[in-house]
Structures are given as C-alpha cells and as structure tokens.
C-alpha cells in the first residue's frame, strides 16, 4: 500500500486517478482548491498557483511519509492562443500553475517523499508540449507550459537520481474532461487505469522519461 498525494484531484483526470488508486488499496490524499466542495476521499487544501498554499499543505502533512506525489493540476488558458491572439495575463497564469506550481509542489513535498519508500514524482503533462509531435502549430500558451514543465522535471530526474528518485512525465491521452471536452478520444476511467498501471509499475529505468498513459515512450 502506497501513500499518494494527487494535485487537482477534485474533478477530471485527477479525481478518476484518485478513485482508481483507492480501489487498488492505496492511501490517497486529494489536493483540492476548496476541500469539502467537491468529490470524496481524504482531501487537503492545495492551490498550486499559490506558493503559500503549497507550503501550508506541506506543513499540514509534516512528518507524514508520501511514496508518490502526482502533479496533475493544470489549466489550458483558452483555445485558439495563436499568432496575434495572445493574452499576456493568461499566459502568466498558465505558466504559474502548470510549470511553477508543479516545481513548487515537488520542492515542498521532497521531505515527505524522502521519508517514503518509493520516491516517485509524477507529472501529468501533455503531448502538446512535445516538439517532435508538434505538426500543427498554434496554442502557444498551453504548449509552452507543458514543454517547460517537461524540462523542469527532466532536470529534477537527474538532480534527484543520486537519492533514488523516479521522476516521470505522463501524457494522459485526449480525455473527456472539462479541459478535453466531450468529443475527446477516451474517458477518464480508461486514462486513469492506464496512468495508475504506469505509475505503480515505474522503475528507475523509466526515470527522466516521457510516456503515454499506456506506457508507450513519447518523443520530446
Ligand atoms: P480539468 O480542467 O477537467 O481539471 C483540472 C483540475 O486541475 C481540476 O481539479 C482543477 O481544480 C485543478 N486545478 C486547476 N488549477 C489549479 C490550481 N491552481 N491549484 C490546484 N488545482 C488546480 O482538466 P483535466 O482533468 O483534463 O486535466 C488534468 C491534467 O491533465 C492537466 O495537467 C492537463 O493539462 C492534463 N492533460 C489533459 C488532457 C485532456 O485531454 N483532458 C490532455 C493532456 C493533458 P478546480 O476544480 O479547483 O478548478
């Protein structure tokens, strides 16, 4: 049984992933912006765009071991962020949540992960952050945020390797959520089941890697 923290776990992929991991007998703490307002399970207040909120959550769990921390919280900004249609304030917010938030969560919960026995740090990124898979252009805001978080986690994989950490980046698929929309390719249960398999099965050989929810390696 692993103890697992998931950010943005009140709805969408994060909620589905929490449910799958709980079904498998793991102890899941769901990071949500407003505890009690949404979903079930064990919840903690955690707004990843607010450094003080992250630090409060880490302090609230001080002395508690975590085996796995999953950075799932993310925002898209708006659709159609193409050339000539860029809102600086939205770009700033997306980078604050998707990039700096993921980094700050990793940093704040390092002591908890060091006390645990698996030392896994997982980030739900996107294939839209891939350079090699970008054949259609556009969406500067979201793409740049996911490319940046990939770079951050790749560095963390190297920096934390001497301590035995496993740091991975996972694409959840195109998923039917508020972000993915109703026409997306897969439902949250399919994504979450695949993600859970990849996360629980991740080994040191996979650290620093970028994978699809079915475990297939993705191009950077
Ligand atoms: P949703 O928009 O359905 O849900 C987003 C979740 O993130 C919500 O729980 C939301 O909480 C939370 N969140 C947003 N901002 C913050 C914040 N500042 N602090 C804490 N939590 C926050 O998105 P998905 O479930 O679809 O996406 C989950 C992850 O998967 C994201 O990182 C996304 O980029 C990624 N992804 C999704 C794809 C898809 O097709 N759906 C494809 C590729 C990647 P609240 O309820 O409080 O708003």
Short mmCIF file of C-alpha atoms and ligand atoms in Angstrom, two decimals:
data_model
loop_
_atom_site.label_atom_id
_atom_site.label_comp_id
_atom_site.label_asym_id
_atom_site.label_seq_id
_atom_site.Cartn_x
_atom_site.Cartn_y
_atom_site.Cartn_z
CA UNK A 1 0.00 0.00 0.00
CA UNK A 2 1.45 3.34 -1.09
CA UNK A 3 0.65 6.79 0.29
CA UNK A 4 -0.05 9.11 -2.60
CA UNK A 5 -0.72 12.85 -3.00
CA UNK A 6 -2.51 13.99 -6.17
CA UNK A 7 -2.98 17.67 -7.03
CA UNK A 8 -6.11 18.90 -8.81
CA UNK A 9 -7.95 15.77 -7.67
CA UNK A 10 -11.45 17.22 -7.27
CA UNK A 11 -12.57 16.53 -10.85
CA UNK A 12 -11.38 15.30 -14.23
CA UNK A 13 -8.36 13.04 -14.58
CA UNK A 14 -7.11 13.73 -11.05
CA UNK A 15 -10.39 12.59 -9.46
CA UNK A 16 -10.52 9.47 -11.64
CA UNK A 17 -6.90 8.62 -10.87
CA UNK A 18 -7.51 9.05 -7.13
CA UNK A 19 -10.51 6.70 -7.37
CA UNK A 20 -8.57 4.01 -9.26
CA UNK A 21 -5.66 4.15 -6.82
CA UNK A 22 -8.04 3.97 -3.82
CA UNK A 23 -9.80 0.98 -5.38
CA UNK A 24 -6.42 -0.72 -5.53
CA UNK A 25 -5.95 -0.20 -1.81
CA UNK A 26 -3.66 2.82 -1.77
CA UNK A 27 -3.92 5.69 0.69
CA UNK A 28 -4.69 8.76 -1.42
CA UNK A 29 -4.67 12.39 -0.32
CA UNK A 30 -6.54 14.56 -2.81
CA UNK A 31 -5.20 18.08 -3.20
CA UNK A 32 -8.14 20.36 -4.00
CA UNK A 33 -8.57 24.10 -4.03
CA UNK A 34 -11.72 24.00 -1.87
CA UNK A 35 -11.90 20.95 0.40
CA UNK A 36 -15.42 19.70 1.00
CA UNK A 37 -16.85 21.43 -2.07
CA UNK A 38 -16.22 18.57 -4.46
CA UNK A 39 -15.63 14.83 -4.66
CA UNK A 40 -14.90 12.29 -1.98
CA UNK A 41 -11.99 10.79 -0.07
CA UNK A 42 -9.26 12.32 2.06
CA UNK A 43 -8.73 15.95 0.99
CA UNK A 44 -6.25 18.72 1.66
CA UNK A 45 -6.39 22.38 0.58
CA UNK A 46 -3.84 22.89 -2.15
CA UNK A 47 -3.82 25.66 -4.76
CA UNK A 48 -0.69 25.07 -6.84
CA UNK A 49 -0.69 28.64 -8.20
CA UNK A 50 -0.21 29.95 -4.65
CA UNK A 51 3.16 29.23 -3.09
CA UNK A 52 1.83 29.88 0.42
CA UNK A 53 -0.95 27.34 -0.12
CA UNK A 54 1.60 24.72 -1.21
CA UNK A 55 3.73 25.45 1.84
CA UNK A 56 0.71 25.24 4.15
CA UNK A 57 -0.24 21.85 2.72
CA UNK A 58 3.32 20.57 3.10
CA UNK A 59 3.38 21.81 6.71
CA UNK A 60 0.00 20.18 7.42
CA UNK A 61 1.48 16.86 6.29
CA UNK A 62 4.81 17.39 8.07
CA UNK A 63 6.20 14.14 9.46
CA UNK A 64 3.94 12.09 7.21
CA UNK A 65 5.57 9.92 4.56
CA UNK A 66 4.48 10.02 0.94
CA UNK A 67 5.55 7.35 -1.52
CA UNK A 68 4.23 9.06 -4.64
CA UNK A 69 3.43 12.69 -5.47
CA UNK A 70 1.42 13.28 -8.64
CA UNK A 71 1.35 16.75 -10.18
CA UNK A 72 -1.94 16.66 -12.06
CA UNK A 73 -3.42 20.15 -11.57
CA UNK A 74 -3.32 22.11 -14.79
CA UNK A 75 -5.08 24.75 -16.85
CA UNK A 76 -5.28 25.33 -20.59
CA UNK A 77 -5.84 29.09 -20.68
CA UNK A 78 -8.11 29.41 -23.73
CA UNK A 79 -8.46 27.69 -27.08
CA UNK A 80 -7.05 29.48 -30.10
CA UNK A 81 -3.97 31.03 -28.47
CA UNK A 82 -2.34 31.53 -31.87
CA UNK A 83 -0.29 34.23 -33.54
CA UNK A 84 -1.81 37.63 -32.77
CA UNK A 85 -4.16 36.21 -30.16
CA UNK A 86 -2.00 36.03 -27.06
CA UNK A 87 -3.17 37.37 -23.70
CA UNK A 88 -0.12 38.02 -21.52
CA UNK A 89 -2.03 37.72 -18.25
CA UNK A 90 -3.44 34.32 -19.21
CA UNK A 91 -0.01 33.11 -20.36
CA UNK A 92 1.39 34.17 -16.99
CA UNK A 93 -1.35 32.30 -15.11
CA UNK A 94 -0.87 29.13 -17.16
CA UNK A 95 2.89 29.16 -16.56
CA UNK A 96 2.36 29.83 -12.84
CA UNK A 97 0.03 26.83 -12.48
CA UNK A 98 1.44 24.32 -14.95
CA UNK A 99 5.16 24.99 -14.54
CA UNK A 100 5.99 26.81 -11.33
CA UNK A 101 3.18 25.06 -9.45
CA UNK A 102 4.49 21.64 -10.40
CA UNK A 103 8.02 22.64 -9.44
CA UNK A 104 6.96 24.14 -6.09
CA UNK A 105 4.89 21.07 -5.22
CA UNK A 106 7.90 18.86 -5.96
CA UNK A 107 10.16 21.04 -3.82
CA UNK A 108 7.74 21.38 -0.91
CA UNK A 109 6.99 17.65 -0.69
CA UNK A 110 10.57 16.40 -1.06
CA UNK A 111 10.88 15.76 2.69
CA UNK A 112 7.72 13.64 2.64
CA UNK A 113 8.96 11.69 -0.39
CA UNK A 114 12.38 11.20 1.20
CA UNK A 115 10.63 9.68 4.22
CA UNK A 116 8.66 7.31 1.98
CA UNK A 117 9.89 4.14 0.38
CA UNK A 118 9.24 4.71 -3.36
CA UNK A 119 10.36 8.29 -4.02
CA UNK A 120 8.19 8.69 -7.12
CA UNK A 121 7.44 12.13 -8.55
CA UNK A 122 4.98 12.04 -11.44
CA UNK A 123 3.76 14.94 -13.56
CA UNK A 124 0.73 14.80 -15.84
CA UNK A 125 1.99 16.77 -18.80
CA UNK A 126 0.76 16.74 -22.39
CA UNK A 127 1.81 15.55 -25.80
CA UNK A 128 1.08 19.16 -26.79
CA UNK A 129 4.36 20.01 -25.04
CA UNK A 130 6.28 17.77 -27.40
CA UNK A 131 8.46 19.44 -30.05
CA UNK A 132 8.62 16.34 -32.22
CA UNK A 133 4.86 15.76 -32.17
CA UNK A 134 4.00 19.39 -32.93
CA UNK A 135 2.91 19.26 -36.56
CA UNK A 136 0.03 21.74 -36.40
CA UNK A 137 1.44 24.81 -34.61
CA UNK A 138 -0.61 27.28 -32.57
CA UNK A 139 -1.67 27.04 -28.91
CA UNK A 140 1.49 28.86 -27.81
CA UNK A 141 0.34 29.26 -24.23
CA UNK A 142 -0.51 25.67 -23.31
CA UNK A 143 2.23 24.11 -25.48
CA UNK A 144 4.95 26.27 -23.95
CA UNK A 145 3.77 25.48 -20.42
CA UNK A 146 3.89 21.73 -20.96
CA UNK A 147 7.26 21.91 -22.78
CA UNK A 148 8.60 23.92 -19.85
CA UNK A 149 7.32 21.52 -17.19
CA UNK A 150 8.88 18.67 -19.17
CA UNK A 151 12.25 20.46 -18.99
CA UNK A 152 11.86 21.12 -15.27
CA UNK A 153 11.01 17.50 -14.44
CA UNK A 154 13.77 16.15 -16.68
CA UNK A 155 16.26 18.21 -14.66
CA UNK A 156 14.70 17.06 -11.39
CA UNK A 157 15.06 13.45 -12.59
CA UNK A 158 18.80 13.98 -12.92
CA UNK A 159 19.23 16.06 -9.77
CA UNK A 160 17.33 13.55 -7.63
CA UNK A 161 18.73 10.37 -9.21
CA UNK A 162 21.51 10.03 -6.59
CA UNK A 163 18.77 9.80 -3.94
CA UNK A 164 16.96 7.06 -5.81
CA UNK A 165 14.04 9.14 -7.04
CA UNK A 166 11.93 8.11 -10.03
CA UNK A 167 10.69 11.21 -11.87
CA UNK A 168 8.36 10.68 -14.83
CA UNK A 169 6.24 12.72 -17.23
CA UNK A 170 2.96 11.20 -18.41
CA UNK A 171 0.53 12.17 -21.18
CA UNK A 172 -2.99 11.12 -20.08
CA UNK A 173 -4.38 10.77 -23.62
CA UNK A 174 -7.04 13.06 -25.05
CA UNK A 175 -9.56 12.68 -22.27
CA UNK A 176 -13.26 13.56 -21.84
CA UNK A 177 -13.00 16.18 -19.09
CA UNK A 178 -13.86 19.86 -18.80
CA UNK A 179 -10.48 20.52 -20.44
CA UNK A 180 -10.53 17.76 -23.06
CA UNK A 181 -14.20 18.28 -24.00
CA UNK A 182 -16.94 15.71 -24.64
CA UNK A 183 -15.55 14.76 -28.06
CA UNK A 184 -12.21 13.58 -26.67
CA UNK A 185 -10.91 10.12 -27.55
CA UNK A 186 -11.09 8.32 -24.18
CA UNK A 187 -12.97 8.52 -20.90
CA UNK A 188 -11.40 9.33 -17.54
CA UNK A 189 -11.57 5.71 -16.33
CA UNK A 190 -9.52 4.48 -19.32
CA UNK A 191 -6.93 7.22 -18.84
CA UNK A 192 -6.76 6.75 -15.06
CA UNK A 193 -6.43 2.95 -15.27
CA UNK A 194 -3.55 3.26 -17.72
CA UNK A 195 -1.87 6.03 -15.71
CA UNK A 196 -2.17 4.01 -12.49
CA UNK A 197 -0.51 0.99 -14.13
CA UNK A 198 2.35 3.13 -15.46
CA UNK A 199 2.83 5.00 -12.16
CA UNK A 200 2.74 1.94 -9.90
CA UNK A 201 4.99 -0.02 -12.26
CA UNK A 202 7.54 2.75 -12.89
CA UNK A 203 11.14 1.73 -12.30
CA UNK A 204 14.43 3.61 -12.18
CA UNK A 205 14.98 2.78 -15.86
CA UNK A 206 11.97 4.98 -16.67
CA UNK A 207 13.10 7.99 -14.64
CA UNK A 208 13.52 11.12 -16.76
CA UNK A 209 11.20 9.66 -19.41
CA UNK A 210 8.06 10.94 -21.16
CA UNK A 211 5.34 8.32 -21.63
CA UNK A 212 1.79 7.92 -22.89
CA UNK A 213 -0.89 6.66 -20.46
CA UNK A 214 -0.46 3.18 -21.94
CA UNK A 215 3.27 3.21 -21.15
CA UNK A 216 4.49 3.89 -24.70
CA UNK A 217 7.50 6.27 -24.79
CA UNK A 218 6.79 9.66 -26.41
CA UNK A 219 9.07 11.90 -28.42
CA UNK A 220 10.21 15.07 -26.61
P1 LIG B 1 -9.87 19.64 -15.87
O1 LIG B 1 -9.94 21.03 -16.40
O2 LIG B 1 -11.01 18.73 -16.07
O3 LIG B 1 -9.48 19.65 -14.31
C1 LIG B 1 -8.38 20.41 -13.91
C2 LIG B 1 -8.09 20.10 -12.47
O4 LIG B 1 -6.96 20.88 -12.07
C3 LIG B 1 -9.25 20.46 -11.55
O5 LIG B 1 -9.31 19.54 -10.50
C4 LIG B 1 -8.83 21.84 -11.06
O6 LIG B 1 -9.35 22.16 -9.79
C5 LIG B 1 -7.34 21.64 -10.95
N1 LIG B 1 -6.62 22.90 -10.88
C6 LIG B 1 -6.56 23.89 -11.80
N2 LIG B 1 -5.83 24.90 -11.32
C7 LIG B 1 -5.42 24.55 -10.09
C8 LIG B 1 -4.65 25.18 -9.09
N3 LIG B 1 -4.13 26.41 -9.25
N4 LIG B 1 -4.42 24.50 -7.94
C9 LIG B 1 -4.93 23.27 -7.74
N5 LIG B 1 -5.69 22.63 -8.63
C10 LIG B 1 -5.93 23.28 -9.80
O7 LIG B 1 -8.54 19.03 -16.55
P2 LIG B 1 -8.10 17.52 -16.81
O8 LIG B 1 -8.55 16.65 -15.72
O9 LIG B 1 -8.46 17.20 -18.21
O10 LIG B 1 -6.52 17.71 -16.78
C11 LIG B 1 -5.69 17.19 -15.76
C12 LIG B 1 -4.25 17.29 -16.25
O11 LIG B 1 -4.11 16.55 -17.47
C13 LIG B 1 -3.81 18.72 -16.56
O12 LIG B 1 -2.48 18.91 -16.15
C14 LIG B 1 -3.93 18.78 -18.08
O13 LIG B 1 -3.07 19.74 -18.64
C15 LIG B 1 -3.53 17.36 -18.46
N6 LIG B 1 -3.98 16.94 -19.78
C16 LIG B 1 -5.32 16.77 -20.06
C17 LIG B 1 -5.70 16.32 -21.31
C18 LIG B 1 -7.13 16.08 -21.66
O14 LIG B 1 -7.40 15.68 -22.82
N7 LIG B 1 -8.09 16.27 -20.77
C19 LIG B 1 -4.73 16.04 -22.37
C20 LIG B 1 -3.36 16.24 -21.96
C21 LIG B 1 -3.02 16.66 -20.71
P3 LIG B 1 -10.68 23.08 -9.60
O15 LIG B 1 -11.84 22.12 -9.64
O16 LIG B 1 -10.48 23.72 -8.28
O17 LIG B 1 -10.71 24.06 -10.74
#
